[in-house]
mmCIF file of C-alpha atoms in Angstrom:
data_model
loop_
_atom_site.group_PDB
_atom_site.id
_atom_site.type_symbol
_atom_site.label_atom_id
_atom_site.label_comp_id
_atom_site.label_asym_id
_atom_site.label_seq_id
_atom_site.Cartn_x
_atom_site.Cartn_y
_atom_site.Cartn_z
ATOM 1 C CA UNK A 1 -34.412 -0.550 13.732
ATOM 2 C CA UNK A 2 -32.014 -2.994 12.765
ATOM 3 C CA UNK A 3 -28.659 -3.939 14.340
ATOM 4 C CA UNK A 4 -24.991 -4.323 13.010
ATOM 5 C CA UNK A 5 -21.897 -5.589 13.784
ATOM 6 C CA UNK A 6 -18.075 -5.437 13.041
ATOM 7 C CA UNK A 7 -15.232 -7.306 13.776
ATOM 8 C CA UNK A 8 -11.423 -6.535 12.656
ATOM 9 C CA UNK A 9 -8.603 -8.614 14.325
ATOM 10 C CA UNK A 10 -7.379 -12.662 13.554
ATOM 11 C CA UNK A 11 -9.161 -14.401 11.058
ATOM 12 C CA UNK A 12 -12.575 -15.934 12.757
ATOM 13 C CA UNK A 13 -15.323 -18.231 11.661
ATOM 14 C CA UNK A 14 -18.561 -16.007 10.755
ATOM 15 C CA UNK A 15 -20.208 -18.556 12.936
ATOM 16 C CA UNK A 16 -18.622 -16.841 16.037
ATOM 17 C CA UNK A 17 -19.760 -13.464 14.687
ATOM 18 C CA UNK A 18 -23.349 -14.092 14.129
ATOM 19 C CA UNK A 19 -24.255 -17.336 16.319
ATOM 20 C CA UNK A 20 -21.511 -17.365 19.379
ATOM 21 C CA UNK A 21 -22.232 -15.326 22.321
ATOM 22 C CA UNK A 22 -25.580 -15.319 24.766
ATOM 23 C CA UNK A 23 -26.916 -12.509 23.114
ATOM 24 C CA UNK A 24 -25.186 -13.199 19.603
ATOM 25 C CA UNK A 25 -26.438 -11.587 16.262
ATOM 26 C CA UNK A 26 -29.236 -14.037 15.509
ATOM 27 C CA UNK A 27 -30.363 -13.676 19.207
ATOM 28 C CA UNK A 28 -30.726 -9.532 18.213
ATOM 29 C CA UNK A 29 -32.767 -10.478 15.408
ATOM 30 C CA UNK A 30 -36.083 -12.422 17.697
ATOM 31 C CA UNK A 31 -35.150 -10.475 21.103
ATOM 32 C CA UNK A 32 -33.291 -7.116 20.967
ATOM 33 C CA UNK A 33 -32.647 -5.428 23.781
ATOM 34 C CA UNK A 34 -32.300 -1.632 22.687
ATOM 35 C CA UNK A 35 -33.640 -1.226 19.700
ATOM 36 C CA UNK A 36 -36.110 1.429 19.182
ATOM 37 C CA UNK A 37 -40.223 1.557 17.684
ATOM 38 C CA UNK A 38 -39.689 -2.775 17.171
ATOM 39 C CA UNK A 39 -39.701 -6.323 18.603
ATOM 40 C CA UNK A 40 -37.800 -8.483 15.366
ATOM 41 C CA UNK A 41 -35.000 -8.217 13.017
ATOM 42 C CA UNK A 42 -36.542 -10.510 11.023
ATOM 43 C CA UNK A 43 -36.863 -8.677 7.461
ATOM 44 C CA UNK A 44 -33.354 -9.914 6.297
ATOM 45 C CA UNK A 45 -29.928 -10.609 7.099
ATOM 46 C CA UNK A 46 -26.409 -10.351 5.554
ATOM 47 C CA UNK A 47 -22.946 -10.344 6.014
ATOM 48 C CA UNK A 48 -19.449 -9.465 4.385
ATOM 49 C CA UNK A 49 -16.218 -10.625 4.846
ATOM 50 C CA UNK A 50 -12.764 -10.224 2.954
ATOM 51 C CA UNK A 51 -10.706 -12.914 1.669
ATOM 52 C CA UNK A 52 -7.335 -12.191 -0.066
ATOM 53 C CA UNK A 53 -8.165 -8.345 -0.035
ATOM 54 C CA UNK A 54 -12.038 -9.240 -1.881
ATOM 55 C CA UNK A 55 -15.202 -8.177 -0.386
ATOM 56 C CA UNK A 56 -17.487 -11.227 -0.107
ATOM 57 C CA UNK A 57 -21.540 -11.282 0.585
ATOM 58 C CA UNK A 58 -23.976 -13.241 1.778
ATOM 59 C CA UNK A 59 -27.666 -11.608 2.147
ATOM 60 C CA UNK A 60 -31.633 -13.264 2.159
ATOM 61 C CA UNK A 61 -34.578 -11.701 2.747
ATOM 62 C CA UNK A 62 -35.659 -13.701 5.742
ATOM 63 C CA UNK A 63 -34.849 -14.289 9.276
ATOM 64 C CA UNK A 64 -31.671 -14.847 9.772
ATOM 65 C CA UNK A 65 -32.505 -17.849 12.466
ATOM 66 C CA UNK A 66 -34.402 -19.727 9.490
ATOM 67 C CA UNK A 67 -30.936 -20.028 6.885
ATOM 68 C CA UNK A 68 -30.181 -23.542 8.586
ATOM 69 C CA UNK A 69 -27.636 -23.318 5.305
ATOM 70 C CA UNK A 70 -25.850 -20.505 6.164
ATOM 71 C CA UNK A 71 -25.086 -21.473 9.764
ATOM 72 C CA UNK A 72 -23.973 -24.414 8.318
ATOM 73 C CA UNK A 73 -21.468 -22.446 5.904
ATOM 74 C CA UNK A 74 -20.656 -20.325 8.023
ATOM 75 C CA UNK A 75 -18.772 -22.864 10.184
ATOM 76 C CA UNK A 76 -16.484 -22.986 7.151
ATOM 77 C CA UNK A 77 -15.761 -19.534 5.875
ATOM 78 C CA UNK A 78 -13.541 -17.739 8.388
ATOM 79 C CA UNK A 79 -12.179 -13.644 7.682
ATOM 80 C CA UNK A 80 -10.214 -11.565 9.908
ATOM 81 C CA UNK A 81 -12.484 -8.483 8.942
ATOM 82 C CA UNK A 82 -16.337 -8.497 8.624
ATOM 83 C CA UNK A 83 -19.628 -6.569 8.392
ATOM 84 C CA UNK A 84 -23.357 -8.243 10.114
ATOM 85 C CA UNK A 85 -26.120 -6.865 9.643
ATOM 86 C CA UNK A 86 -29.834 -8.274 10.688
ATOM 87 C CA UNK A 87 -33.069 -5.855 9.119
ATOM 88 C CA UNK A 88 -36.231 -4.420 10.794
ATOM 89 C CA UNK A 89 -37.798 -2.618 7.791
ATOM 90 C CA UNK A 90 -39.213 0.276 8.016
ATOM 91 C CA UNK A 91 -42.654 1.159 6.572
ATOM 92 C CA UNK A 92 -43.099 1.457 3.272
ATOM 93 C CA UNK A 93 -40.079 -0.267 2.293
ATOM 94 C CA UNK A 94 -39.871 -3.990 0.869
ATOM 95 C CA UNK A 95 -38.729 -7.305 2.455
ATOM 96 C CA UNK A 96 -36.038 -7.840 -0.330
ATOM 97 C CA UNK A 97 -32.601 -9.290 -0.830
ATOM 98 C CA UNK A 98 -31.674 -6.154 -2.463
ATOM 99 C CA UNK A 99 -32.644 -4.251 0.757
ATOM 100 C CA UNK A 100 -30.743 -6.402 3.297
ATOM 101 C CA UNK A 101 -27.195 -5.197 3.957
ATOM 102 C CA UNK A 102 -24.663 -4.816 4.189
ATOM 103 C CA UNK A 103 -24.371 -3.108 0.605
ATOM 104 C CA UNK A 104 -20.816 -3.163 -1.716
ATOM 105 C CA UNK A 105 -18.686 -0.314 -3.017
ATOM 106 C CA UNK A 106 -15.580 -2.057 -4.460
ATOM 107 C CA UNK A 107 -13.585 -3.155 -1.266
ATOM 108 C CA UNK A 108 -16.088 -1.240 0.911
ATOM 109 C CA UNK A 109 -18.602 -2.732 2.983
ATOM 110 C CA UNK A 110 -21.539 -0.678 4.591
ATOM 111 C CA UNK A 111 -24.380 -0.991 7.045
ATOM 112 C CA UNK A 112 -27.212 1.683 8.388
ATOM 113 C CA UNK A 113 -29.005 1.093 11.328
ATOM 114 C CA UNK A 114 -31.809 3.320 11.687
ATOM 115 C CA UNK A 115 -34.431 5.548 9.262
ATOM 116 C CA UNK A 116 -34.438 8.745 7.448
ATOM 117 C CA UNK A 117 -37.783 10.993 8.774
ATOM 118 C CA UNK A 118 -39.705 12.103 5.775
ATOM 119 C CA UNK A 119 -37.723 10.425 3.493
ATOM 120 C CA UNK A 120 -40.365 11.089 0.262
ATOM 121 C CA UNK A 121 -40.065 14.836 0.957
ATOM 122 C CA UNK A 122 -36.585 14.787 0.736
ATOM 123 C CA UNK A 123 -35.443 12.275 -1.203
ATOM 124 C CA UNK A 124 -34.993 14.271 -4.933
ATOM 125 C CA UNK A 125 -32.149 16.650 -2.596
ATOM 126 C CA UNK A 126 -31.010 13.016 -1.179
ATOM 127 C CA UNK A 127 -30.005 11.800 -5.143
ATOM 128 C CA UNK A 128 -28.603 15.465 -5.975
ATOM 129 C CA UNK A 129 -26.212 14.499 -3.484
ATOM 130 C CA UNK A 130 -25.858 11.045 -4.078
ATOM 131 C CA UNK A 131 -24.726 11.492 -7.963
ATOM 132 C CA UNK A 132 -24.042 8.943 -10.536
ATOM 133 C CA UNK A 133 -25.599 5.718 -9.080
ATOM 134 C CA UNK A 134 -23.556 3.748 -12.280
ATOM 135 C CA UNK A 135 -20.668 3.047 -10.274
ATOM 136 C CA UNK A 136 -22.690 1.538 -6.817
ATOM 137 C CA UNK A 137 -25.352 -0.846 -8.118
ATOM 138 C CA UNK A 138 -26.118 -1.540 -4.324
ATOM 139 C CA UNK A 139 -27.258 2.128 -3.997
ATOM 140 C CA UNK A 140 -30.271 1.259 -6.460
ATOM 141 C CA UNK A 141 -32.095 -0.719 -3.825
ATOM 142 C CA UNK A 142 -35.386 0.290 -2.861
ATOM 143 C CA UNK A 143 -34.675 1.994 0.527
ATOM 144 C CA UNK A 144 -33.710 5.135 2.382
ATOM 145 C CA UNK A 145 -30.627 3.171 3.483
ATOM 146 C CA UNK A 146 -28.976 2.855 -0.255
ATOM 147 C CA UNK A 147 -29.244 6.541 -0.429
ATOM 148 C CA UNK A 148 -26.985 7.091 2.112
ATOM 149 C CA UNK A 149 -24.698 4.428 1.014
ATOM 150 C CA UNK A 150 -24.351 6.558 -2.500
ATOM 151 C CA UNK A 151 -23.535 10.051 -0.588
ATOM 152 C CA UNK A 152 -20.618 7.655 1.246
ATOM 153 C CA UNK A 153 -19.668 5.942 -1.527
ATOM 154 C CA UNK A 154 -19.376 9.089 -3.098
ATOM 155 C CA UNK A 155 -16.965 10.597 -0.696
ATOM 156 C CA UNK A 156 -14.986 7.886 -0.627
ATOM 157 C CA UNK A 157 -14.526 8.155 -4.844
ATOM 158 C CA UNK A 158 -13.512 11.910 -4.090
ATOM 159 C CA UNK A 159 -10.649 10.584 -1.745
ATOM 160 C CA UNK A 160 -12.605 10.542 1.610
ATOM 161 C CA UNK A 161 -11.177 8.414 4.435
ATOM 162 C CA UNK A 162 -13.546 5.584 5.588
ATOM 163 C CA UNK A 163 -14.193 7.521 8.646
ATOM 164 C CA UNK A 164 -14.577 10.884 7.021
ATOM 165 C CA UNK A 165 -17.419 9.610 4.624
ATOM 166 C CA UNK A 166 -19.188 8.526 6.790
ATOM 167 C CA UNK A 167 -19.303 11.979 9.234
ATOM 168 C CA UNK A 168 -19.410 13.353 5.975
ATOM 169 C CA UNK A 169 -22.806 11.765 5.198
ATOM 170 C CA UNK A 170 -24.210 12.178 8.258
ATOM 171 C CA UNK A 171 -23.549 15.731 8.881
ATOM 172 C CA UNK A 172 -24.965 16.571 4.994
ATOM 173 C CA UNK A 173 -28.210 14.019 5.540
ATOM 174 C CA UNK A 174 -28.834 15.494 9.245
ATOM 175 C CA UNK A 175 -28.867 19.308 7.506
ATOM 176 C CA UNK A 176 -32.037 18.008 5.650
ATOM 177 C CA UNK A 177 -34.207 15.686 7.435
ATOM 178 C CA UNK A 178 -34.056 13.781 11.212
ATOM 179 C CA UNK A 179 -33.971 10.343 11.885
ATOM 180 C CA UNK A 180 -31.569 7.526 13.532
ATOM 181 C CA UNK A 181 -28.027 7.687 11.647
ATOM 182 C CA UNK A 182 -25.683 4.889 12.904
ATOM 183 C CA UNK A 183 -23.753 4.190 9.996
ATOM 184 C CA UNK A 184 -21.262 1.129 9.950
ATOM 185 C CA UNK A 185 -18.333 0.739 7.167
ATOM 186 C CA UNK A 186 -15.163 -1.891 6.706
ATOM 187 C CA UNK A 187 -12.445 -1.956 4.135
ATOM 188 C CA UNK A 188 -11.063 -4.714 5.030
ATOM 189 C CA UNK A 189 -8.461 -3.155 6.736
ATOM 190 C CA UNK A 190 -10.238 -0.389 8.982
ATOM 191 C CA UNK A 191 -13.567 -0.210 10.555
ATOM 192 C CA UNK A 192 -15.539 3.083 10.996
ATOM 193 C CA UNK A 193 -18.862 4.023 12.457
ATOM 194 C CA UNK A 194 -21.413 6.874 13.624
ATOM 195 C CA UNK A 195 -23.864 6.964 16.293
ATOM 196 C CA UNK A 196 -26.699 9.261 15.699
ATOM 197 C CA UNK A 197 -29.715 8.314 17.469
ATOM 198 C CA UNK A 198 -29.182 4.477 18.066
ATOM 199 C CA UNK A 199 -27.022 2.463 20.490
ATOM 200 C CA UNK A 200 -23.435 1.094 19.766
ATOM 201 C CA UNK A 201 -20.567 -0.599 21.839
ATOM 202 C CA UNK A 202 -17.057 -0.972 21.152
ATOM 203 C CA UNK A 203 -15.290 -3.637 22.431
ATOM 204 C CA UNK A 204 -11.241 -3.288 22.314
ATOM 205 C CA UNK A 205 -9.420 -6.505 22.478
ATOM 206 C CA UNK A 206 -5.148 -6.419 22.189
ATOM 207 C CA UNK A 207 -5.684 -7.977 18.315
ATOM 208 C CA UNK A 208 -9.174 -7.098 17.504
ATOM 209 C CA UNK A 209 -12.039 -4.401 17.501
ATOM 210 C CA UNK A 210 -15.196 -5.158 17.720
ATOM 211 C CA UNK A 211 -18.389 -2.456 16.814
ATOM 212 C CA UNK A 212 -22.049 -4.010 17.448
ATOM 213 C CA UNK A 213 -24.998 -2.631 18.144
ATOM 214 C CA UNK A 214 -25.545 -4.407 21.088
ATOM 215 C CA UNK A 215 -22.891 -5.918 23.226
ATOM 216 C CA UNK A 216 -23.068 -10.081 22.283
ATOM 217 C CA UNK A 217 -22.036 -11.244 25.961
ATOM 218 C CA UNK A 218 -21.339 -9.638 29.405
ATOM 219 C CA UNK A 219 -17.975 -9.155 28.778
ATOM 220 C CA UNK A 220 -17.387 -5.839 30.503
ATOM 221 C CA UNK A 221 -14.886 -4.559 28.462
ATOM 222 C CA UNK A 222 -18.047 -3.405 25.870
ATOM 223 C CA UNK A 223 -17.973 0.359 25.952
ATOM 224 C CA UNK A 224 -21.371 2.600 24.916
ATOM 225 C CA UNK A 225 -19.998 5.150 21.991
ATOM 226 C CA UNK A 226 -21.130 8.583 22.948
ATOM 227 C CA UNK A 227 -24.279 9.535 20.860
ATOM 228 C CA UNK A 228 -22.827 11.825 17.991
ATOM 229 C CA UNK A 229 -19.748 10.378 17.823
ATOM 230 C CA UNK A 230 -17.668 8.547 14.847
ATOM 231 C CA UNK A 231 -15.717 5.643 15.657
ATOM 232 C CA UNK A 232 -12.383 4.677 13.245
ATOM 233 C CA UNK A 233 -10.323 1.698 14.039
ATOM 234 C CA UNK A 234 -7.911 -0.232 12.685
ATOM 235 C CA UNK A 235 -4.908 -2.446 14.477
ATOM 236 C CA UNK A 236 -2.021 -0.212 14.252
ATOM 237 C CA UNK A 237 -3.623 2.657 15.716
ATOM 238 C CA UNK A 238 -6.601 1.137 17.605
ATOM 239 C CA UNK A 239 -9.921 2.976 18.211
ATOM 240 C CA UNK A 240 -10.633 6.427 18.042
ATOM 241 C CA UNK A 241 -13.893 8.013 19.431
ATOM 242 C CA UNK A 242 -14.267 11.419 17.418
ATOM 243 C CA UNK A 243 -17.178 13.824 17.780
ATOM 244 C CA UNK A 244 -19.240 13.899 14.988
#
């Protein structure tokens, strides 16, 4: 079920975030290595970056290692903070470039790996909780994913760290339904993430974080975050692994 990625720390080329590395981003997307219930990540790809304090996006609907246009661009557009993201849809949903992520609250920049069980059954409580979707046009899309990104997005409007709106989120959607909850958010600043039911590394570097699904080379200092735990970074104060 999909795989993500963030990166905090010098400005880099989004090339060496999505193509660099023996088991880079667009490698995840034809031959994962932990992902759970599918083979491909081949229902859509984005990714976010900041320049002069503005979220940026880039998102198709197709596999990522088709977009001979965006590897070329990406060669040229270089961020020192920035969300990946590569899509296995789940049943029922569409292949759409309003599905593919990672999806845009203002500054904020967010990713969900994984699936919400029984999502019809519960997805009236999901909006109640959600709110006003006028303010997060992302949250619209046609997916369980988008829902989540609303309850976040909300917390973050009520004055929610990007850390706490993400536990936040997951503890509320967990209370109602199961399902794989590894949520990834950037502000340009900060990274945070939760691991609930899916793999993620952490990879600390003296300038830079990294977050990823997977670990992109055999660099040993990758880390495996705890399941149920939430991950905040940022360079001043570094990582923190946090129970959820």
């Amino acid at each position: 079920m999909c795989r993500h990625l963030g990166y905090l720390g010098p400005a880099r080329p989004l090339y060496d975030l999505v193509y660099a590395g023996e088991h880079s981003m667009e490698h995840q997307a034809y031959a994962p290595r932990m992902t759970q219930g599918n083979l491909l990540n081949a229902d859509g790809f984005g990714a976010g970056w900041y320049q002069a304090g503005e979220a940026f996006r880039f998102r198709r609907a197709q596999p990522i290692w088709t977009d001979a246009s965006f590897r070329e661009v990406a060669r040229a557009v270089s961020a020192p903070c920035a969300v990946v993201a590569i899509r296995s849809a789940t049943t029922g949903f569409p292949v759409d470039e309003s599905c593919a992520q990672p999806f845009r609250a203002g500054t904020r920049l967010f990713s969900h790996n994984g699936k919400i069980d029984g999502f019809a059954g519960v997805e009236a409580k999901l909006r109640e909780l959600a709110g006003d979707l006028a303010e997060v046009p992302d949250a619209r899309a046609p997916v369980d994913s988008a829902l989540l990104f609303a309850i976040a997005a909300r917390h973050w409007r009520d004055g929610a760290s990007l850390a706490e709106g993400l536990a936040a989120t997951v503890r509320a959607v967990t209370g109602l339904a199961s399902g794989r909850f590894n949520l990834l958010a950037a502000d340009g600043t900060s990274l945070a993430a939760t691991t609930r039911g899916d793999s993620l590394f952490l990879r600390i570097q003296p300038d830079a974080v990294w977050l990823a699904s997977e670990p992109l080379d055999p660099d040993p200092a990758w880390q495996a975050v705890p399941d149920g735990s939430l991950v905040a970074a940022d360079l001043a104060s570094g990582a923190r692994v946090l129970p959820l």
